[in-house]
PDB file of C-alpha atoms in Angstrom:
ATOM      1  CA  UNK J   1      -4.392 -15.833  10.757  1.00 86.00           C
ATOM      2  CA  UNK J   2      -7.821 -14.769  10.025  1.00 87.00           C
ATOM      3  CA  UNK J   3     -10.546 -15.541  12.245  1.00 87.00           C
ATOM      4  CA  UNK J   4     -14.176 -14.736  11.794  1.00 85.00           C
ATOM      5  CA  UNK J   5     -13.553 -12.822   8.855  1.00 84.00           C
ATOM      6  CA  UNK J   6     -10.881 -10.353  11.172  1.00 90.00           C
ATOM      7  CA  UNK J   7      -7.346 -10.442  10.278  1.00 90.00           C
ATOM      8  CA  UNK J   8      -5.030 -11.512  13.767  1.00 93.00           C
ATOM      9  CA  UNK J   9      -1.582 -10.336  13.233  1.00 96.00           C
ATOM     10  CA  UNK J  10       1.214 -12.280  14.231  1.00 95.00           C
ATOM     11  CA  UNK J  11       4.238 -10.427  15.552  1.00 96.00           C
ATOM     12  CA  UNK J  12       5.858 -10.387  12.120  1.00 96.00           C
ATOM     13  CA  UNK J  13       2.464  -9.103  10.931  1.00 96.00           C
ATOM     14  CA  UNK J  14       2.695  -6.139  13.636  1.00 98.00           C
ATOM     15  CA  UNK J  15       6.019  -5.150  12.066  1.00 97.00           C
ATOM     16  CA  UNK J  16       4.797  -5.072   8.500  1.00 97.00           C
ATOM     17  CA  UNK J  17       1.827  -3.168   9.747  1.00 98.00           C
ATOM     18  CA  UNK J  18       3.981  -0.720  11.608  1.00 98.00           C
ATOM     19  CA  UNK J  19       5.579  -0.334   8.582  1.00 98.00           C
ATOM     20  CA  UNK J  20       2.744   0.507   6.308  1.00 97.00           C
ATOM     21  CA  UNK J  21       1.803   2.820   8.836  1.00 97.00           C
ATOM     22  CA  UNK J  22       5.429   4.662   8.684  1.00 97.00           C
ATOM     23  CA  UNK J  23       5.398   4.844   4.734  1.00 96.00           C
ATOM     24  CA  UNK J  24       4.254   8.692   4.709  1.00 94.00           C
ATOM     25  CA  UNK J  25       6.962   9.509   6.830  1.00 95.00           C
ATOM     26  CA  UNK J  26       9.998   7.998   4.365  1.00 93.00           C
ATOM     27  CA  UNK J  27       8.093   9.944   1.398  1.00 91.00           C
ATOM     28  CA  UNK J  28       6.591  13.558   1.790  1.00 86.00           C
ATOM     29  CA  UNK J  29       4.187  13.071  -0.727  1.00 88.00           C
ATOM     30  CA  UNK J  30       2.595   9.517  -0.527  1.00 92.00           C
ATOM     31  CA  UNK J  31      -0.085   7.973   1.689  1.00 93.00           C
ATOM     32  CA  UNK J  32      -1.467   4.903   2.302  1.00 95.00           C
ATOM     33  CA  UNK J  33      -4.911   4.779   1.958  1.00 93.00           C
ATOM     34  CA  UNK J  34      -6.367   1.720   2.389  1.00 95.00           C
ATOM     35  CA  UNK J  35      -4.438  -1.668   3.111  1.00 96.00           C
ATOM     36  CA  UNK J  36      -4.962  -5.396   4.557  1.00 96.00           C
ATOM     37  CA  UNK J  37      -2.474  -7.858   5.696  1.00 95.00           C
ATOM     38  CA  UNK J  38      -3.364 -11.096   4.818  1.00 92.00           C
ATOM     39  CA  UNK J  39      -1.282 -14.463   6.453  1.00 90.00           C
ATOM     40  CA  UNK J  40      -0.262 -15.252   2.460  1.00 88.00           C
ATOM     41  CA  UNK J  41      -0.224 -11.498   0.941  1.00 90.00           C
ATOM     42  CA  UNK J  42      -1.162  -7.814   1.460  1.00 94.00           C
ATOM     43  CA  UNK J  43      -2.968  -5.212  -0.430  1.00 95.00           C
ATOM     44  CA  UNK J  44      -2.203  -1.223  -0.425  1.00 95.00           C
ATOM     45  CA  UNK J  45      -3.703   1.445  -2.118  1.00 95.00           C
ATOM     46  CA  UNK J  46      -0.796   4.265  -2.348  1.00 94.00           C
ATOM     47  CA  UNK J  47      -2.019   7.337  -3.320  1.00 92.00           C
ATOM     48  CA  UNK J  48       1.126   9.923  -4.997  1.00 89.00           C
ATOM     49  CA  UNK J  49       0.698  13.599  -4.752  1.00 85.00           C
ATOM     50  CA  UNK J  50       2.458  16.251  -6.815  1.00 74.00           C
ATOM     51  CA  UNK J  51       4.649  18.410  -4.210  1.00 56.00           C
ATOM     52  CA  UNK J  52       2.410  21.605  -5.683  1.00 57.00           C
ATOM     53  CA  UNK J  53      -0.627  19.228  -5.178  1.00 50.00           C
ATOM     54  CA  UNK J  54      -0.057  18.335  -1.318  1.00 47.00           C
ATOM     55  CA  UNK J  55       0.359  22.373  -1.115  1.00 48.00           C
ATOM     56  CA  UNK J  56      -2.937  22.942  -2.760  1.00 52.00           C
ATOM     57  CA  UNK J  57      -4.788  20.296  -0.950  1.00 49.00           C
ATOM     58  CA  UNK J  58      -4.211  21.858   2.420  1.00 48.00           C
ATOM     59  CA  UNK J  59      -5.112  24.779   1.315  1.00 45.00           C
ATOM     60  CA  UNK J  60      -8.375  23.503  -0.318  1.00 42.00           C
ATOM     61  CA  UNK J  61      -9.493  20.373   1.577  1.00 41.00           C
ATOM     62  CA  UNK J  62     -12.325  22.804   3.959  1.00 38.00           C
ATOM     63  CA  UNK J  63     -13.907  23.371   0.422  1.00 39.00           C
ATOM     64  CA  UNK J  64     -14.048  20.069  -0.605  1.00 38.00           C
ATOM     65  CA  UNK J  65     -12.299  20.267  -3.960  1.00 39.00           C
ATOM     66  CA  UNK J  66      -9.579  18.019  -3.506  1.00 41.00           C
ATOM     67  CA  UNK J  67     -11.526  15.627  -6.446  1.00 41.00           C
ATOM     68  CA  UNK J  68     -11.515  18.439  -9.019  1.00 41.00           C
ATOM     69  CA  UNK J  69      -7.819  19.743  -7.983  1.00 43.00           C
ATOM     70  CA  UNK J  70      -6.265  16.580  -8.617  1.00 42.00           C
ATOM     71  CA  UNK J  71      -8.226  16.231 -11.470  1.00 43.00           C
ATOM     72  CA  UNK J  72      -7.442  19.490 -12.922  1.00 43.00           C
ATOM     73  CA  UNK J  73      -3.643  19.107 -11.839  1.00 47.00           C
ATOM     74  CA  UNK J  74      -3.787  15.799 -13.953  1.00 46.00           C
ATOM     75  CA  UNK J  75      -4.917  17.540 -17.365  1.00 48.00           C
ATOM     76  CA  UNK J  76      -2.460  20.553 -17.080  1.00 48.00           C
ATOM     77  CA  UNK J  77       1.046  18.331 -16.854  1.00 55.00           C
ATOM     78  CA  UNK J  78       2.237  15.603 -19.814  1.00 60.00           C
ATOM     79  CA  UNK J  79       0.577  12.270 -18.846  1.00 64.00           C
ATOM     80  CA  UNK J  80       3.972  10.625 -19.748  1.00 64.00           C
ATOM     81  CA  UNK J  81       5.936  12.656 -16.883  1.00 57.00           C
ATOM     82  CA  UNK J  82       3.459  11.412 -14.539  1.00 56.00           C
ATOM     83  CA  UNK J  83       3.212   7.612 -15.491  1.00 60.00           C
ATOM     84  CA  UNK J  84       7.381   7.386 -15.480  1.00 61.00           C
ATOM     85  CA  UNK J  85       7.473   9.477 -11.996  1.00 54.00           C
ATOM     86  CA  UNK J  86       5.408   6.514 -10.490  1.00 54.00           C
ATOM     87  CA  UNK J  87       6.957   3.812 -11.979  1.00 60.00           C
ATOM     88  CA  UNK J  88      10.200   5.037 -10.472  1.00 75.00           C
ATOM     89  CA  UNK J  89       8.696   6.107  -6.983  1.00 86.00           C
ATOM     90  CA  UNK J  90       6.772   2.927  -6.776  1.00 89.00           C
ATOM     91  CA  UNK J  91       9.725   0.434  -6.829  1.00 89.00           C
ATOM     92  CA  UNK J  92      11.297   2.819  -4.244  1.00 90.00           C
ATOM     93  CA  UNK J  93       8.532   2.512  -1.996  1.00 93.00           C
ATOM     94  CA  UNK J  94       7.984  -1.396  -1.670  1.00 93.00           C
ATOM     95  CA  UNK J  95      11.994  -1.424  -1.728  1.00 91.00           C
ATOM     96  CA  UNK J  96      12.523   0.482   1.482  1.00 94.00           C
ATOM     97  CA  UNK J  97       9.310  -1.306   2.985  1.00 96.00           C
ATOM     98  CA  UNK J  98      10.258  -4.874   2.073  1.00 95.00           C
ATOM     99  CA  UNK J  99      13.880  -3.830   3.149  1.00 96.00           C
ATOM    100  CA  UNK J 100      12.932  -2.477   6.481  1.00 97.00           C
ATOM    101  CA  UNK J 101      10.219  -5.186   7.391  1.00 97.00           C
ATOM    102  CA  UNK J 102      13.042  -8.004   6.510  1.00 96.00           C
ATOM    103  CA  UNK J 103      16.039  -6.578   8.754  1.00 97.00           C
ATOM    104  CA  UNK J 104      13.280  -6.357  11.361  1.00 97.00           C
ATOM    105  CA  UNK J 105      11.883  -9.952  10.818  1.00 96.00           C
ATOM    106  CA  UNK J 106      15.363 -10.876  10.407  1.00 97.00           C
ATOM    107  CA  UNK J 107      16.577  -9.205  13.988  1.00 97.00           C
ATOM    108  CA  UNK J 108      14.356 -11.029  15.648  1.00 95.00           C
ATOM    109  CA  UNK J 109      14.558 -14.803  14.260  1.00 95.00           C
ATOM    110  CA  UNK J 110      18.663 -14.282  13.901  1.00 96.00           C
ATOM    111  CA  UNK J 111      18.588 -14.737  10.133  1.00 95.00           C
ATOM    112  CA  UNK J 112      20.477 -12.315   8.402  1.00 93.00           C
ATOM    113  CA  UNK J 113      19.961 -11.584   5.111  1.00 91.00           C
ATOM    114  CA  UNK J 114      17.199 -13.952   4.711  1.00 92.00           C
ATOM    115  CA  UNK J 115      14.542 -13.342   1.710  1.00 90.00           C
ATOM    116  CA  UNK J 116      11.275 -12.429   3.307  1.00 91.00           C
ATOM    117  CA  UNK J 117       9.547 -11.139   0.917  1.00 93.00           C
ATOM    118  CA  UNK J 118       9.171 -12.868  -3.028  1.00 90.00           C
ATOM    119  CA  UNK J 119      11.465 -10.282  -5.786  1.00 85.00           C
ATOM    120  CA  UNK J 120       8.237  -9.364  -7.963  1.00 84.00           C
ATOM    121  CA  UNK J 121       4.741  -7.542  -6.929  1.00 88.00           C
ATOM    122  CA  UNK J 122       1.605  -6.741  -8.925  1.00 88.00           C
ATOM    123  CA  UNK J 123       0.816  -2.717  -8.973  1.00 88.00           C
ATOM    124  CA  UNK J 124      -1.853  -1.045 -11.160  1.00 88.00           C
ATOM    125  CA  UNK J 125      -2.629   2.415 -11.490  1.00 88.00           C
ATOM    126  CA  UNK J 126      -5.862   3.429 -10.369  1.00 91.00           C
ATOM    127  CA  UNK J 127      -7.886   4.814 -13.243  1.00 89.00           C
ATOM    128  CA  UNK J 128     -11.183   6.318 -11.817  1.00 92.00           C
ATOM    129  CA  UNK J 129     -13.057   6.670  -9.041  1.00 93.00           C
ATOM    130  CA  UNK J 130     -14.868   3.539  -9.505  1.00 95.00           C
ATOM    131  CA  UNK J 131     -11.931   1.369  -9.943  1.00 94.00           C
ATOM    132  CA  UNK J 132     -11.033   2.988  -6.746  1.00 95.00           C
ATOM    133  CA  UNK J 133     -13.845   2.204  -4.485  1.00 96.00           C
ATOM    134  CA  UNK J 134     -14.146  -0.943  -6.121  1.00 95.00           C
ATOM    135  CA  UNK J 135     -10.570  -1.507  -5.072  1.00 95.00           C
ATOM    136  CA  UNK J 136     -10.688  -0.515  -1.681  1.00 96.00           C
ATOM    137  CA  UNK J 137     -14.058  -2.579  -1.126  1.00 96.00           C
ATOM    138  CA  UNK J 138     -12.208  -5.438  -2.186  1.00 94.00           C
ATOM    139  CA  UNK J 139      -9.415  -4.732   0.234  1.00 95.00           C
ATOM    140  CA  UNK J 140     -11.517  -4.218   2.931  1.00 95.00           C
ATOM    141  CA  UNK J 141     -13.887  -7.238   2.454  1.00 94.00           C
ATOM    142  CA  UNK J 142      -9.842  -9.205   1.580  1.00 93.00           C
ATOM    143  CA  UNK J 143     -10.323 -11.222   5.069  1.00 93.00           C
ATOM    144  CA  UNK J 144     -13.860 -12.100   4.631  1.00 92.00           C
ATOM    145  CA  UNK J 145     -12.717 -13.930   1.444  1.00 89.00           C
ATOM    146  CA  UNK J 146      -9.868 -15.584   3.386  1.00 87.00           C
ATOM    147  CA  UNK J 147     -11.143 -18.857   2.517  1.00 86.00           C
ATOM    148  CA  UNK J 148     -11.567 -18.225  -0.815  1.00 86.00           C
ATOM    149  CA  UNK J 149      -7.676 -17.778  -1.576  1.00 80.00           C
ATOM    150  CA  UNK J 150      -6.095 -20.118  -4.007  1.00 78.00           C
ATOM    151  CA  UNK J 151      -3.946 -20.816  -1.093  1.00 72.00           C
ATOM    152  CA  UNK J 152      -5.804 -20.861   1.804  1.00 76.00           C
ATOM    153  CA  UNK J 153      -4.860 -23.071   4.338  1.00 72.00           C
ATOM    154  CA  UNK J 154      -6.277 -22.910   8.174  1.00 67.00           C
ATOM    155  CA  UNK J 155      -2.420 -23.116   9.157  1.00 59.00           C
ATOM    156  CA  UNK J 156      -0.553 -19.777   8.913  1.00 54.00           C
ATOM    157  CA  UNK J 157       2.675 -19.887   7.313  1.00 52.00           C
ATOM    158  CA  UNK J 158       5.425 -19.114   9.800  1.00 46.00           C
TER     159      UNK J 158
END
């Protein structure tokens, strides 16, 4: 439920956030970086390293080059490689989540096997830094908009 413009989790909200929060740890090279659970939907920006990328970021983040590295790591591989990597690490990723936030939900109410989550989702690459922080502005200001929604109501869906 939102409430002055703050999202309130309910319990199955906790376990969907626990499990946004646990996403790195299933895949070495992914991170979250921004996200908002909303009672209707949620939002995530996942960001994908190359395993030679995550290497040179730690060893380049104190100079602040981590913009130009992944930039430069971007130009120097075939686009293609990169665009079919993520479309097959993507489904993988909001597989395992919607599989492990279900059995979870599912534990709890005693409903096996029940469909929590709807088959399809909507995922875009990120082109450029200003999609990005456009993006992530609109994630952030998500529960602001609450009312808004298309389908808003002031009754959370249980």
């Amino acid at each position: 439920m939102v409430e002055n413009g703050k999202m309130i989790l309910s319990p199955y909200g906790e376990i969907v956030k626990s499990e946004i929060l646990a996403i790195h740890t299933y895949f070495d090279n992914v991170d979250v970086d921004e996200w908002v659970i909303m009672p209707n939907h949620l939002h995530l920006i996942i960001t994908i390293y190359d395993v030679e990328t995550i290497h040179e970021l730690s060893l380049h983040q104190q100079q602040q080059q981590i913009h130009e590295l992944s930039l430069q790591r971007r130009q120097q591989h075939d686009k293609q490689y990169h665009i079919k990597r993520r479309q097959m690490l993507i489904p993988k990723i909001i597989g395992k989540f919607k599989m492990r936030t279900s059995k979870k939900m599912n534990e709890i109410r005693h409903t096996e096997g029940y469909k929590n989550w709807q088959s399809d989702y909507f995922d875009r690459v990120i082109r450029n830094e200003k999609e990005y922080y456009r993006i992530k502005q609109y994630i952030v200001n998500n529960p602001l908009n609450w009312y808004k929604d298309k389908l808003y109501t002031e009754k959370p869906n249980t």
